[in-house]
Coordinates of C-alpha atoms and ligand atoms in Angstrom, one line a residue:
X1 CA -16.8 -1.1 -46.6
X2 CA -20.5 0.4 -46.1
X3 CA -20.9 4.1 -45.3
X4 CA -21.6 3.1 -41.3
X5 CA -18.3 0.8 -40.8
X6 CA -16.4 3.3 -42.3
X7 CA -18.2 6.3 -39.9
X8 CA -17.7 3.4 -37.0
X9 CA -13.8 2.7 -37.8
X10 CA -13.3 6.0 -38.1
X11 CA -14.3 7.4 -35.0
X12 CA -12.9 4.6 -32.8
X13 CA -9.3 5.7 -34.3
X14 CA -10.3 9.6 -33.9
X15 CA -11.3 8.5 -30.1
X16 CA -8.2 6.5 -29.4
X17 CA -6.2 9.7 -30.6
X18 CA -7.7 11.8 -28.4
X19 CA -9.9 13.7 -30.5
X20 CA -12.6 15.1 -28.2
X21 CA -15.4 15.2 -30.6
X22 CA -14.5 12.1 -32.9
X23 CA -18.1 11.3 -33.7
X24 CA -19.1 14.4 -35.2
X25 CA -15.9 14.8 -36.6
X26 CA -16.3 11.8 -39.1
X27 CA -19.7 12.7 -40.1
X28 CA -18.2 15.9 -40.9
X29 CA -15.3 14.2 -43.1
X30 CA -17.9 12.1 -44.6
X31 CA -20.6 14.9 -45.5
X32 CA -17.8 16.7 -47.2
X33 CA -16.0 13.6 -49.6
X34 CA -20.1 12.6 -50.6
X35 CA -21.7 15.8 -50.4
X36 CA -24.4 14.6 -48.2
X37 CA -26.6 16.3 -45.5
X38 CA -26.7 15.2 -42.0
X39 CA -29.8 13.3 -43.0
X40 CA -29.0 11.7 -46.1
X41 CA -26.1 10.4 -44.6
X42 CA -28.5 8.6 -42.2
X43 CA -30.2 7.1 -45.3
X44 CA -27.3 5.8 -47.2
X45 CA -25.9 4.1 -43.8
X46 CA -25.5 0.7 -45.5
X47 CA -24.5 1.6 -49.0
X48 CA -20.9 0.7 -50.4
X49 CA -18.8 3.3 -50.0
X50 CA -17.1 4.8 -53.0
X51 CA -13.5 3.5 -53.0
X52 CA -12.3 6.6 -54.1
X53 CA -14.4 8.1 -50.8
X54 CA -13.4 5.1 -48.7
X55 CA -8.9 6.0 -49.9
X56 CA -9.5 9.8 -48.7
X57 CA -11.1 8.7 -45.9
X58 CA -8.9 7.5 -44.5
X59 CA -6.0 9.9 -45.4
X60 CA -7.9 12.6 -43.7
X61 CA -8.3 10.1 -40.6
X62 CA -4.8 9.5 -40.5
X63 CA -4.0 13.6 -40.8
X64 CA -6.0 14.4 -37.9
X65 CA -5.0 11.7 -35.8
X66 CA -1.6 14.3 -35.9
X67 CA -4.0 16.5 -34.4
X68 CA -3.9 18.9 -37.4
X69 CA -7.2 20.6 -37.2
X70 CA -10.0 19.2 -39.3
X71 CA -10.8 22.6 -40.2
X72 CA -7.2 22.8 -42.7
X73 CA -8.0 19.1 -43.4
X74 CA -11.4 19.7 -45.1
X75 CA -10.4 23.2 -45.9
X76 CA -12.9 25.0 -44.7
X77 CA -15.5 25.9 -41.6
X78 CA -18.7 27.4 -41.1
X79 CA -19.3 30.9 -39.2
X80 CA -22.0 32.9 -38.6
X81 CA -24.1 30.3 -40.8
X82 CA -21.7 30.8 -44.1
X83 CA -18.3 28.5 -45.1
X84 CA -15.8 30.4 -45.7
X85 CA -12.6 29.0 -46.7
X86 CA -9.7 28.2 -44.3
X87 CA -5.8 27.1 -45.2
X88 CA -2.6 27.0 -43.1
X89 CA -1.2 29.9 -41.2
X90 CA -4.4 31.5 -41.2
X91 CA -6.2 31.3 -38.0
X92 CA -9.2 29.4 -38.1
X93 CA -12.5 30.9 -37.4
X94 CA -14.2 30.5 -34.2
X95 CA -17.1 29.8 -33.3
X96 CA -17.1 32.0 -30.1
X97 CA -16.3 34.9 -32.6
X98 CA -19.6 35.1 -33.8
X99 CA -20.3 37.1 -30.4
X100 CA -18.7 39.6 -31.8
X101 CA -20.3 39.5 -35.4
X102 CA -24.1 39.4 -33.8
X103 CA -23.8 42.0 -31.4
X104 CA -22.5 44.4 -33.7
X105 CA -25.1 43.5 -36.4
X106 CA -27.9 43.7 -34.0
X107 CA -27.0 47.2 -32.1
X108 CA -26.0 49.1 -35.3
X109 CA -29.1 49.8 -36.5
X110 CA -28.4 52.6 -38.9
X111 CA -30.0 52.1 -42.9
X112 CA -26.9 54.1 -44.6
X113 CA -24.0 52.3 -46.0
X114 CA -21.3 52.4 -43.3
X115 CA -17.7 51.7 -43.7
X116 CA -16.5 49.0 -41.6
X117 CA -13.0 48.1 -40.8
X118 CA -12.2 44.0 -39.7
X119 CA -8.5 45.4 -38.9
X120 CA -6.2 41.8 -37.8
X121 CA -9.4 40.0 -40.3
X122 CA -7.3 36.2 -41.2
X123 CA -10.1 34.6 -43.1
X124 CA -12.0 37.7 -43.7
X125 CA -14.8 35.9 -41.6
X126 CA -15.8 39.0 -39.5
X127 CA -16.1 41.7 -41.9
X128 CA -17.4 39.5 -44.4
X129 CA -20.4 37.5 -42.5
X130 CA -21.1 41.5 -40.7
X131 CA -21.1 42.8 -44.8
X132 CA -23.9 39.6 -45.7
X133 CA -25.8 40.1 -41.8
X134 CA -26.3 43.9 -42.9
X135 CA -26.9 43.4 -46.8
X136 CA -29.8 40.9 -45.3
X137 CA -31.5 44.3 -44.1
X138 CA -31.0 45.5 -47.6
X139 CA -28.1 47.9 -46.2
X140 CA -24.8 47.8 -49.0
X141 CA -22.1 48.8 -46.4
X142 CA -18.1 49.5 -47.8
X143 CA -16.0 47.2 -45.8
X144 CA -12.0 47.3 -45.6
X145 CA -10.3 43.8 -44.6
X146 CA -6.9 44.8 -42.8
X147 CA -4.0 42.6 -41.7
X148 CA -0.6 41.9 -42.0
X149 CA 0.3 38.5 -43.2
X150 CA 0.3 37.6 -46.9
X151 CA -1.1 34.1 -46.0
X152 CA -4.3 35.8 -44.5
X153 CA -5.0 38.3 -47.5
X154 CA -4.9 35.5 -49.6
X155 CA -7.2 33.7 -47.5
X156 CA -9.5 36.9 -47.5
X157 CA -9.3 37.3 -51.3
X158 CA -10.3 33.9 -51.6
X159 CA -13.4 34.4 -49.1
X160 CA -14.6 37.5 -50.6
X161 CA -15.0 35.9 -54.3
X162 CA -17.8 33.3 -52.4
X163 CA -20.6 35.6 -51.7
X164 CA -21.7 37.3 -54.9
X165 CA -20.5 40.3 -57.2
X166 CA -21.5 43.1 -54.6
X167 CA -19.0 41.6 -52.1
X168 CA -16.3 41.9 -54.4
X169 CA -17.5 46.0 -55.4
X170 CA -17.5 46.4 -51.7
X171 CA -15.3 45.0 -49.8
X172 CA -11.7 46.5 -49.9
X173 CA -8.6 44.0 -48.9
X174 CA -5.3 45.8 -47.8
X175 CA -2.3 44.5 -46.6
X176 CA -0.9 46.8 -43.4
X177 CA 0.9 46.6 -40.2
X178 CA -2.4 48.1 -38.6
X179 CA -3.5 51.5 -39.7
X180 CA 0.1 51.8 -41.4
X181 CA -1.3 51.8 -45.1
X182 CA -4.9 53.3 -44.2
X183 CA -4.3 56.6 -44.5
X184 CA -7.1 58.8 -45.7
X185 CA -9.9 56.5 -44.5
X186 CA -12.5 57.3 -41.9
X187 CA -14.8 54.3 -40.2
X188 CA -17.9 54.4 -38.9
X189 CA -17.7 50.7 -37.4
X190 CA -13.8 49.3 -36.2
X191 CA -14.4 44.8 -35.8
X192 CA -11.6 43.1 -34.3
X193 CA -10.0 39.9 -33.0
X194 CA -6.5 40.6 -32.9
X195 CA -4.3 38.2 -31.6
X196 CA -4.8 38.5 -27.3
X197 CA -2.6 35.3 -26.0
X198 CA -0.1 36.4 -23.3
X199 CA 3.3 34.7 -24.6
X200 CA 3.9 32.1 -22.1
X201 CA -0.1 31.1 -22.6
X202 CA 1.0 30.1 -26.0
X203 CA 3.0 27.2 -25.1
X204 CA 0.5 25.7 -23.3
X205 CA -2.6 25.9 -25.9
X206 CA -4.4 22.4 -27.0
X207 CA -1.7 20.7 -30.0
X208 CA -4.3 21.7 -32.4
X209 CA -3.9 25.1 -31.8
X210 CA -0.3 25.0 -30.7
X211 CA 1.6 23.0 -33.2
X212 CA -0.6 24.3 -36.4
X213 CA -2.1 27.6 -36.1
X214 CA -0.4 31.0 -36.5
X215 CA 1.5 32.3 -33.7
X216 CA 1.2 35.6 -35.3
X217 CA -2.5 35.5 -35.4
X218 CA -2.8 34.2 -31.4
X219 CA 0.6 35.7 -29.7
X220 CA -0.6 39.4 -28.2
X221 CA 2.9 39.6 -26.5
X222 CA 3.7 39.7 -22.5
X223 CA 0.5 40.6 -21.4
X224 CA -1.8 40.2 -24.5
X225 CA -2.7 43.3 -24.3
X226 CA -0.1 44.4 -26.8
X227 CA -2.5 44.8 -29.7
X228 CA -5.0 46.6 -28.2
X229 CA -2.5 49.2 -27.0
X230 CA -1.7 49.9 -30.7
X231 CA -5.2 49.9 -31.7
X232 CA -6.6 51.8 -29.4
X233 CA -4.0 54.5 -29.4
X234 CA -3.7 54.6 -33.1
X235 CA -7.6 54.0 -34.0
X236 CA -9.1 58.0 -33.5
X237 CA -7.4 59.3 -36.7
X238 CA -9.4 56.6 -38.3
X239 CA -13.0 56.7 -37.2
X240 CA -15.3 58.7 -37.6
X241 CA -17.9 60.9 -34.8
X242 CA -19.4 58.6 -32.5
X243 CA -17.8 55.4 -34.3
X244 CA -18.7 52.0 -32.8
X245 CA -16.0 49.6 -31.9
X246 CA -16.4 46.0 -31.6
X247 CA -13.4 43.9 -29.8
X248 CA -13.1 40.3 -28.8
X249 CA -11.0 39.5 -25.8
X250 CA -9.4 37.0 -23.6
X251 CA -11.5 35.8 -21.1
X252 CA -9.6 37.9 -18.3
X253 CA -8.9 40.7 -20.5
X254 CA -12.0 43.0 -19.6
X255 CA -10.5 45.3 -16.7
X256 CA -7.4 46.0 -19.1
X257 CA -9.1 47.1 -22.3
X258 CA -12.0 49.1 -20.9
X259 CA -9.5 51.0 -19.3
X260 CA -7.5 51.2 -22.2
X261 CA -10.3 52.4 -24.4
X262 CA -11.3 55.1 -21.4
X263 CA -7.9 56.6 -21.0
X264 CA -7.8 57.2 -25.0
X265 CA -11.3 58.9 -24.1
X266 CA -14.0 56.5 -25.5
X267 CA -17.1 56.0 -24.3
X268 CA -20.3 53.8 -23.7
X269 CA -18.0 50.9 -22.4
X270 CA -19.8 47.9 -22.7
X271 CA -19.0 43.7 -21.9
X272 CA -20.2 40.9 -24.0
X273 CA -20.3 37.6 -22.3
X274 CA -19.9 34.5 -24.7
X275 CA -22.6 31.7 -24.2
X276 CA -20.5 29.8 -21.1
X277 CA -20.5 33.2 -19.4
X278 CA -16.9 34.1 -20.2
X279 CA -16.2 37.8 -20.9
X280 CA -15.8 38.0 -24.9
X281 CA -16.3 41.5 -26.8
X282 CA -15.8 44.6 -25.7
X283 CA -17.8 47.4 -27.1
X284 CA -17.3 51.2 -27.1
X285 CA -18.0 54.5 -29.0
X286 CA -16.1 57.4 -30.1
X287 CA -17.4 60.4 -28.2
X288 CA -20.0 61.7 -30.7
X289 CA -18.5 65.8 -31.2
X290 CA -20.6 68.3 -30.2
Ligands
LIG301 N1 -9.7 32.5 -29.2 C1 -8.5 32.1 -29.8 C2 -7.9 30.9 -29.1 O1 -8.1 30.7 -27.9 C3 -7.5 33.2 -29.8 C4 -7.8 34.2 -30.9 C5 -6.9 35.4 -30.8 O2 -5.8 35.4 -30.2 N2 -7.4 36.4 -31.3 O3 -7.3 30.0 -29.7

């Protein structure tokens, strides 16, 4: 089979099992087995596939059919413009995260090395791509990557080795139930997308999701609001004077956390709308002492 039947069988079998965006979904299966770019794959539209190519090709078909997402398939995603690695039982980065990644990059300004926190971090995506966005300005921040599941450090240990030496000198990786095992430290930037689905909202996320991604990483107990209780209760100990705190929500979540964060006394409350409108970060400082 040519390069174009097998693009054209494929997504007529991704489309009659329901997979929304089967078209670009094969091109991405086949740009990662032949290591071509968007446009070179036009160009070699009518050349023999390799057979090799042509027997994974359709594994991977068969997989996602299943509705396991093509993101564990191919084993990795893009965010923020970089791939970073992805397995199972590690959430899969989203795209709608990178709200939270460019707004912090763009308001914090400051040229000293900052120590950042990504507490709940999975693939390591957010502290990692905020790390490259601020070495880009020349700036060689000290990041910790915080969660609890062994799965997910793995995932962030794998992640860190991809972007050069100075990630690896500077970004820390520690396994904790929350702030549990980071005593001693004091942040000048907190990131966060802990896990915000009410319970019952669980059961009735897409298969993709459902069936194949951590519960641990999505479930934020009755209310989802759960881990931003903890957080934000637990997090002053931790940051430092006027501290800046990045958190991605649910899109009804808003009311909840601000008032969270302004009972516990923080302030410059701010909303970050996502690019379909939908509430999506919540930012706020720790009051700068006087
Ligand atoms: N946005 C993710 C989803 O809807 C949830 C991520 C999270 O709970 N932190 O699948």
């Amino acid at each position: 089979m040519t390069i174009g039947e097998l693009l054209k069988c494929g997504a007529e079998t991704l489309h009659g099992a329901g997979i929304e965006n089967y078209s670009g979904e094969v091109r991405d299966i086949i740009m990662h087995l032949t290591g071509y770019s968007a446009s070179e794959l036009f160009m070699h539209n009518s050349d023999e596939a390799d057979p090799a190519v042509s027997q994974k090709f359709s594994d991977m078909i068969r997989k996602r059919c299943t509705h396991y997402p093509l993101q564990y398939i191919l084993g990795e995603t893009c965010f923020m413009g970089y791939t970073f690695k992805c397995r199972e039982n590690v959430l899969i980065p989203r795209y709608d995260t990178e709200n939270l990644v460019a707004a912090a990059a763009e308001s914090i300004s400051s040229n000293e090395s900052l120590q950042v926190l990504d507490m709940c971090t999975g693939t390591g995506c957010i502290g990692i791509s905020f790390y490259l966005e601020r070495q880009k300005k020349g700036v060689r921040d000290r990041v910790t990557l915080a969660d609890i599941s062994d799965d997910a450090i793995a995932a962030a240990t794998e992640n860190r080795k991809l972007f050069g030496e100075s990630c690896i000198d500077d970004i820390e990786i520690v396994k904790t139930d929350l702030f549990s095992e980071l005593g001693g430290r004091e942040y000048d930037v907190l990131l966060s997308n802990p896990p915000y689905i009410p319970t019952e909202e669980c059961d009735k996320l897409e298969t993709d999701v459902r069936d194949y991604e951590p519960r641990l990483a999505l479930d934020g107990d009755i209310d989802g609001l759960s881990f931003y209780r903890r957080i934000i209760s637990e997090m002053g100990e931790y940051l430092k004077s006027g501290a800046h705190i990045y958190m991605e929500i649910g899109y009804d979540q808003y009311e909840g956390v601000r008032k969270l964060m302004e009972d516990a006394g923080y302030v410059d409350i701010s909303l970050i709308k996502d690019l379909s409108g939908l509430d999506r970060v919540v930012s706020c400082r720790k009051r700068i002492n006087e």
